[in-house]
PDB file of C-alpha atoms in Angstrom:
ATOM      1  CA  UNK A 311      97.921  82.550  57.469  1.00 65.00           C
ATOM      2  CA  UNK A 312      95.203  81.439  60.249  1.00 80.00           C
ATOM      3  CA  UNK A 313      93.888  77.822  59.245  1.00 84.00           C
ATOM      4  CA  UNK A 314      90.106  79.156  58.896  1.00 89.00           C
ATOM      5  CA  UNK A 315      90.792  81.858  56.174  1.00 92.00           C
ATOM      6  CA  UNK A 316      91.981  78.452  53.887  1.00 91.00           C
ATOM      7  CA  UNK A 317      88.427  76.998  54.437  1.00 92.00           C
ATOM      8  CA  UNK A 318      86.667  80.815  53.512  1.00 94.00           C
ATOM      9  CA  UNK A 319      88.502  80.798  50.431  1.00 94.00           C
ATOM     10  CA  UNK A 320      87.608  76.904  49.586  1.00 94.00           C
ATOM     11  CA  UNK A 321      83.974  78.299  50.240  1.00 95.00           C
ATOM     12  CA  UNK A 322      84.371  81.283  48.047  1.00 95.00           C
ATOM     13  CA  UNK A 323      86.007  79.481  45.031  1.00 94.00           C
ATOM     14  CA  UNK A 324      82.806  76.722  45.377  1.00 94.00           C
ATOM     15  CA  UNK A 325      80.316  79.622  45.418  1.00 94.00           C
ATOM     16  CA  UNK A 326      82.339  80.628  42.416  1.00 94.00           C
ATOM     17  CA  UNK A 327      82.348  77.697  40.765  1.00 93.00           C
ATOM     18  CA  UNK A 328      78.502  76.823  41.454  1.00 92.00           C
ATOM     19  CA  UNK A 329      77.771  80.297  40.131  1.00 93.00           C
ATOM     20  CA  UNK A 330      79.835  79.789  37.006  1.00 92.00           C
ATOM     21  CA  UNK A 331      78.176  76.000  36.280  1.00 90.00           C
ATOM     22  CA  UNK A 332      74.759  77.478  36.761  1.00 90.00           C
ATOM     23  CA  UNK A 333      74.561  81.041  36.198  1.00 90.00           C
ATOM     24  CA  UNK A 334      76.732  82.202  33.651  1.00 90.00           C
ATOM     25  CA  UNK A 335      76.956  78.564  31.239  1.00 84.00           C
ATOM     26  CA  UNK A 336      80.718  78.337  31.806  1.00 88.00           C
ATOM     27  CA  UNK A 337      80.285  74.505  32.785  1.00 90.00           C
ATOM     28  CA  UNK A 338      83.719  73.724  32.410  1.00 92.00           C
ATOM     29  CA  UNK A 339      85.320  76.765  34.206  1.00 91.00           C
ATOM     30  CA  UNK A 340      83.100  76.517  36.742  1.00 91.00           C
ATOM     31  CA  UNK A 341      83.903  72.888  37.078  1.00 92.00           C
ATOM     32  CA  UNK A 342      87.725  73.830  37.218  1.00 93.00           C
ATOM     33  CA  UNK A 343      86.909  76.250  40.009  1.00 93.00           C
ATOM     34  CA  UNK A 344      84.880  73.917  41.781  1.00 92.00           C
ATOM     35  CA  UNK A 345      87.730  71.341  41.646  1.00 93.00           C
ATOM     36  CA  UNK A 346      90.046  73.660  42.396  1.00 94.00           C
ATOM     37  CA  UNK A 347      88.596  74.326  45.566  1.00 94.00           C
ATOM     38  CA  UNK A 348      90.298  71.511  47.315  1.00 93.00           C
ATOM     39  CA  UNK A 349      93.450  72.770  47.039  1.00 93.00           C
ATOM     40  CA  UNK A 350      92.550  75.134  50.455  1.00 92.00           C
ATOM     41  CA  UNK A 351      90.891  72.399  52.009  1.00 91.00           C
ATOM     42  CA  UNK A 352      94.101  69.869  51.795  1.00 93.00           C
ATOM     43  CA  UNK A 353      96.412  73.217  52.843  1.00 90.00           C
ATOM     44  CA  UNK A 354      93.836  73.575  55.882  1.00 90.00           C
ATOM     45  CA  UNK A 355      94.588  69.701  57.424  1.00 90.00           C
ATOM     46  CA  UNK A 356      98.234  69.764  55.797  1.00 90.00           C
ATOM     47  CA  UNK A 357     100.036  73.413  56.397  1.00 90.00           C
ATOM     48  CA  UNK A 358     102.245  74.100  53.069  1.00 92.00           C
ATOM     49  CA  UNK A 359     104.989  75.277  55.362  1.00 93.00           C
ATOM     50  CA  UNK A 360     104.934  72.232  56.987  1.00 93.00           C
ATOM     51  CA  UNK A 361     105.153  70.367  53.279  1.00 93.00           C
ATOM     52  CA  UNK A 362     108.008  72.411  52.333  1.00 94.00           C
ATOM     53  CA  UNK A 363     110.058  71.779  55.810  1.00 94.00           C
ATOM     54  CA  UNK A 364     109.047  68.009  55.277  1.00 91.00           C
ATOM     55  CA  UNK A 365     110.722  68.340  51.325  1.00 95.00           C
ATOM     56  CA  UNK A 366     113.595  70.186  52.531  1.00 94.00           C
ATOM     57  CA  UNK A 367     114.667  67.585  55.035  1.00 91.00           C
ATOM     58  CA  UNK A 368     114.125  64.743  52.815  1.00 91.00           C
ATOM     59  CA  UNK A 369     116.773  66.745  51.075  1.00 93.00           C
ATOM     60  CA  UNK A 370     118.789  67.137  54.627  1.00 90.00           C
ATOM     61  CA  UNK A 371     118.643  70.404  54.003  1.00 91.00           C
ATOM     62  CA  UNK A 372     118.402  71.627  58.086  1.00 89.00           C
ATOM     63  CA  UNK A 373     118.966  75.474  57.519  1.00 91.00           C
ATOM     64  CA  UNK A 374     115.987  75.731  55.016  1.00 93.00           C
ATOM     65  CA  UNK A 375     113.800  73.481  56.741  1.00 92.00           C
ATOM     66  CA  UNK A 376     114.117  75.578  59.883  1.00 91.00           C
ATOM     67  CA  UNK A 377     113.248  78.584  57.582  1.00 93.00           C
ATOM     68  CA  UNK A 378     110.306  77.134  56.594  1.00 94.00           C
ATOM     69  CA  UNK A 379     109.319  76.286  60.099  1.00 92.00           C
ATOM     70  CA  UNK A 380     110.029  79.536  61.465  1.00 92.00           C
ATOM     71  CA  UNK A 381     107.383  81.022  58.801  1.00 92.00           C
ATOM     72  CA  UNK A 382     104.701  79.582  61.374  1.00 92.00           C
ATOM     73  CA  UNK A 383     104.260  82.074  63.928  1.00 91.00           C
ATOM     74  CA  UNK A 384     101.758  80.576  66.378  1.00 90.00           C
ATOM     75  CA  UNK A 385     101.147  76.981  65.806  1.00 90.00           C
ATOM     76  CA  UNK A 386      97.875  76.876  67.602  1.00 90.00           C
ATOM     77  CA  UNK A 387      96.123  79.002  65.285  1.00 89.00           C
ATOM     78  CA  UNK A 388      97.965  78.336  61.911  1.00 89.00           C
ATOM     79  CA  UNK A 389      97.677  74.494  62.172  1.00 91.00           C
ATOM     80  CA  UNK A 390      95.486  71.634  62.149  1.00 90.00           C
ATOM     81  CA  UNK A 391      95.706  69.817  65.770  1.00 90.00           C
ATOM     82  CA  UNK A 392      96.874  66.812  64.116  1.00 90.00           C
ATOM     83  CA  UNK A 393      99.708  68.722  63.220  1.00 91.00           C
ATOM     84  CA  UNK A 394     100.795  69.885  66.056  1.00 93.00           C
ATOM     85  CA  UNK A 395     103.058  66.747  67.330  1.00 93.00           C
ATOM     86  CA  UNK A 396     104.781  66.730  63.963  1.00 93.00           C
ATOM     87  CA  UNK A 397     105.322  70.643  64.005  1.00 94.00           C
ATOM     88  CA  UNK A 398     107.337  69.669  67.373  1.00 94.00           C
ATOM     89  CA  UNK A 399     108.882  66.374  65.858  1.00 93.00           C
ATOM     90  CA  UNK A 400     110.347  68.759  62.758  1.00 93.00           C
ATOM     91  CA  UNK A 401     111.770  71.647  65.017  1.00 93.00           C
ATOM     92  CA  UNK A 402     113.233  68.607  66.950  1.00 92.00           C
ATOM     93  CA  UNK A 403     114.708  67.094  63.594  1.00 90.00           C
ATOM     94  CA  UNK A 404     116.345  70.049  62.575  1.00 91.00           C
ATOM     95  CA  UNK A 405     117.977  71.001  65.883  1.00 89.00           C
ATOM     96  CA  UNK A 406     119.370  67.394  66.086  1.00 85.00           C
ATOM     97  CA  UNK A 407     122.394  67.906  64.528  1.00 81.00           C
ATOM     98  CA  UNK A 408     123.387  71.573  65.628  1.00 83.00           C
ATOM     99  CA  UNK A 409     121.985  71.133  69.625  1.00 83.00           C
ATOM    100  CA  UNK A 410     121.401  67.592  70.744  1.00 79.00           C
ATOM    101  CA  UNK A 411     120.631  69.010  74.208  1.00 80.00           C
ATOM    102  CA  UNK A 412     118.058  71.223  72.738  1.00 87.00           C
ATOM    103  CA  UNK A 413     115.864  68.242  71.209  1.00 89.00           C
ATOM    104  CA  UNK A 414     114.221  66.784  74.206  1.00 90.00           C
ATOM    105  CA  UNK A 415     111.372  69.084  74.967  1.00 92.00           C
ATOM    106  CA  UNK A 416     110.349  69.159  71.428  1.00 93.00           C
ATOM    107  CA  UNK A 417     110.211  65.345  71.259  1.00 92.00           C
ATOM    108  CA  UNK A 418     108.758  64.781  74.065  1.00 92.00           C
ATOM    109  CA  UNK A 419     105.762  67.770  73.145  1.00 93.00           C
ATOM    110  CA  UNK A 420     105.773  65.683  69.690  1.00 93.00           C
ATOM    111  CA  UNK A 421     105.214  62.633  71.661  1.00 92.00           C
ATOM    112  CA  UNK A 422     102.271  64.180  73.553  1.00 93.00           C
ATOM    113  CA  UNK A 423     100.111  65.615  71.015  1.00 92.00           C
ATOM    114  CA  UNK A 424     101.184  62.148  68.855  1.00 89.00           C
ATOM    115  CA  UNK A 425     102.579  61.619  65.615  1.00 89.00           C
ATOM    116  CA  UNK A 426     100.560  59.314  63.297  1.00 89.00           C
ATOM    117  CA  UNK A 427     103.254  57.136  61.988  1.00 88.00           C
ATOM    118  CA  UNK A 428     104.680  54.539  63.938  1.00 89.00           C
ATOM    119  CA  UNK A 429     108.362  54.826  62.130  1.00 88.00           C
ATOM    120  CA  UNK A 430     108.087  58.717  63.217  1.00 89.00           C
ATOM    121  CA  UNK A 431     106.938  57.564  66.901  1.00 91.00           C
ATOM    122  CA  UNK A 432     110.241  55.050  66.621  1.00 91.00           C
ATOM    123  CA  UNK A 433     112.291  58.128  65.833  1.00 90.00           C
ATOM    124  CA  UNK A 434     111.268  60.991  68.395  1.00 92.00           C
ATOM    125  CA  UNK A 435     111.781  57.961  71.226  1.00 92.00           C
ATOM    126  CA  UNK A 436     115.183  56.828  69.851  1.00 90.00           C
ATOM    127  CA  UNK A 437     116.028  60.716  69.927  1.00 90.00           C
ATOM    128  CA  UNK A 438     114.987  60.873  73.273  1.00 91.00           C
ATOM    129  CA  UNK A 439     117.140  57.914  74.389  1.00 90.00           C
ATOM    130  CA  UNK A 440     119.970  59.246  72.707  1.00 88.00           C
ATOM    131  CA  UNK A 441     119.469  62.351  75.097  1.00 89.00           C
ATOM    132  CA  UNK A 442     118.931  59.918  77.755  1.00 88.00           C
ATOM    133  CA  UNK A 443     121.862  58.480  77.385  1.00 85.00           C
ATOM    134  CA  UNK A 444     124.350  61.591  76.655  1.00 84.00           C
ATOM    135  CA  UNK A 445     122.783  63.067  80.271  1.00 85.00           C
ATOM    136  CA  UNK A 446     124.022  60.013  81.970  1.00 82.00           C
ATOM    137  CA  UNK A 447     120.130  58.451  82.639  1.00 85.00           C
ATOM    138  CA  UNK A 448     120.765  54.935  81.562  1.00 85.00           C
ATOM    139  CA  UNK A 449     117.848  53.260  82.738  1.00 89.00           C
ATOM    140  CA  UNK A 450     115.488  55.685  80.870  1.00 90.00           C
ATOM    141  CA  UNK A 451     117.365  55.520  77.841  1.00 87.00           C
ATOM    142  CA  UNK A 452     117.228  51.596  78.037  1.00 90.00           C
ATOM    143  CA  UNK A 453     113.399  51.861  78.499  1.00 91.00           C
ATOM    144  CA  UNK A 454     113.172  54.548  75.223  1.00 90.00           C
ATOM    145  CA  UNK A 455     115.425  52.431  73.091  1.00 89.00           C
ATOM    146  CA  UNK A 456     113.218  49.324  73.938  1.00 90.00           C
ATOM    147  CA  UNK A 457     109.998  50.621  73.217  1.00 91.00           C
ATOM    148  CA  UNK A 458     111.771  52.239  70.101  1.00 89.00           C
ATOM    149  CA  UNK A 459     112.586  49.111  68.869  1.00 89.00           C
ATOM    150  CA  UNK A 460     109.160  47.754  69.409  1.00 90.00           C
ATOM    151  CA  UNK A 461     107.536  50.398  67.807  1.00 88.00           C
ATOM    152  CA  UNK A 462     110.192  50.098  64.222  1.00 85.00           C
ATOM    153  CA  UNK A 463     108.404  47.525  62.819  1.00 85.00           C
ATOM    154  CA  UNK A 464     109.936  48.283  58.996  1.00 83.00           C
ATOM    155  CA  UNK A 465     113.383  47.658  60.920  1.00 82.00           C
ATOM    156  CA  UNK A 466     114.479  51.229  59.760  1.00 84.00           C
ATOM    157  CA  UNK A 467     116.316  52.052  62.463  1.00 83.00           C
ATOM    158  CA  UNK A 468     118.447  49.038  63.670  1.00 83.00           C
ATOM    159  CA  UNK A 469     121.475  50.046  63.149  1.00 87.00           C
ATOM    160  CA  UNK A 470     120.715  53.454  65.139  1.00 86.00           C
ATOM    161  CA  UNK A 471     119.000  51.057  67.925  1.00 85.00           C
ATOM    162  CA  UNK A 472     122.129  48.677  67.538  1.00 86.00           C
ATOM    163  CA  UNK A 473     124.913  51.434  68.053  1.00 87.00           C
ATOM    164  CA  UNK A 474     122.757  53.246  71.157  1.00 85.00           C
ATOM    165  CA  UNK A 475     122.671  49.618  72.686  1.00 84.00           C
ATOM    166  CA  UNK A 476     126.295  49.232  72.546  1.00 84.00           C
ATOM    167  CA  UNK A 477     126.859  52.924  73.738  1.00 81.00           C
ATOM    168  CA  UNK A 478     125.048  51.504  77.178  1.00 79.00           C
ATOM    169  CA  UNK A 479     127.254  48.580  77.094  1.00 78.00           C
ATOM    170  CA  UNK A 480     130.279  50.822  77.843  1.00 74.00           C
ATOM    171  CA  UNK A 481     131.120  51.818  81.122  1.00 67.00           C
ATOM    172  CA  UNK A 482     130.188  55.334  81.940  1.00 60.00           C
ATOM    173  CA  UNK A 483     133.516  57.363  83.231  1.00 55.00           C
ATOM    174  CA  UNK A 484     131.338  59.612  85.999  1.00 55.00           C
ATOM    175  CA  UNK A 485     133.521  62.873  87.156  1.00 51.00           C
ATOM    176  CA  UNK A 486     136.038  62.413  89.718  1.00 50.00           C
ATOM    177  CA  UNK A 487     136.277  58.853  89.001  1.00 54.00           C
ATOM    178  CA  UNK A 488     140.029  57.703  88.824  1.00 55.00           C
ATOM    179  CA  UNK A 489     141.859  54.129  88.326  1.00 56.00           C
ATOM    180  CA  UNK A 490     141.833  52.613  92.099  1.00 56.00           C
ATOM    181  CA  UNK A 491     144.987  50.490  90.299  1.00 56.00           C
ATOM    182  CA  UNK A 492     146.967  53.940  89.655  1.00 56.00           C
ATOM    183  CA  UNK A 493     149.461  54.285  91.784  1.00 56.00           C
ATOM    184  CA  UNK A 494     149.477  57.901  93.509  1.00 58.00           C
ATOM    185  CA  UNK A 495     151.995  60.136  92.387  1.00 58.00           C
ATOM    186  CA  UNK A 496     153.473  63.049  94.352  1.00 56.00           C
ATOM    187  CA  UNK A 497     153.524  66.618  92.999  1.00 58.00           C
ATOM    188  CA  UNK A 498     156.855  67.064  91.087  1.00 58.00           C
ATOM    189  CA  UNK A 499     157.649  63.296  90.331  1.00 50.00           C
TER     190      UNK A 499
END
């Protein structure tokens, strides 16, 4: 449903309401009408599908989060703009565990149009040095994972932090790379 149609029905049930109040002596209906009212408005800044993907992976629920997520056809002109990053940050949430690979572009767009929270902010980048690190870009992921501890300030995510940092410890086995200590062996022996 396109965002503006929320805030003509928020209009409509005020009009409603005013009329009852004044106009017809239903003071309390119309008062229930009027109230009611900003049940639209919230929907307009916070998109129920949004809510419901939000609910359904605080049950880690993936598959029905992504359902509710894929009920918004254009994001542009179904959302508020301060919902854009965090429409990104939950399509990049629920591919996380099927399709690593798959999660850096939406972080990054979640990133860009900005997330609110600062745990959320923490997340997205420690997602994004995760990737970092699983493409083999060490110095970028060391950069992410620093700024992603600086910005968990609840200390949320240590252990996630703490386990990436000790994935960079280890050496990285590139391709082609063998022991120089093996000794060579011929074909059949």
């Amino acid at each position: 449903m396109n965002k503006y149609i929320k805030l003509i029905v928020a209009a409509l049930m005020m009009a409603l309401g005013i009329y009852m109040m004044f106009f017809t002596r239903s003071i309390g209906w119309g008062i229930v009408v009027f109230i009611l009212a900003a049940f639209p408005i919230f929907l307009f800044f916070k998109n129920e599908n949004m809510l419901l993907a939000f609910w359904q992976l605080r049950k880690q629920n993936n598959e029905k989060a992504s359902k509710w997520l894929n009920n918004i056809k254009d994001y542009k002109t179904e959302l508020h703009k301060t919902q854009y990053g965090y429409y990104h940050y939950l399509i990049g949430l629920t591919l996380a565990q099927d399709s690593p690979a798959k999660v850096e572009p939406y972080m990054k767009k979640a990133l860009e149009y900005g997330l609110n929270m600062k745990h959320d902010r923490a997340m997205a980048t420690l997602n994004l040095a995760a990737v970092a690190i699983s493409k083999g870009r060490r110095q970028e992921g060391q950069h992410l994972l620093e700024e992603a501890k600086r910005l968990d300030t609840s200390g949320m995510m240590t252990d996630q932090i703490k386990m990436l940092k000790d994935q960079l410890k280890m050496p990285s086995m590139q391709k082609h790379m063998h022991n120089p200590n093996m000794r060579q062996r011929g074909k059949y022996f």
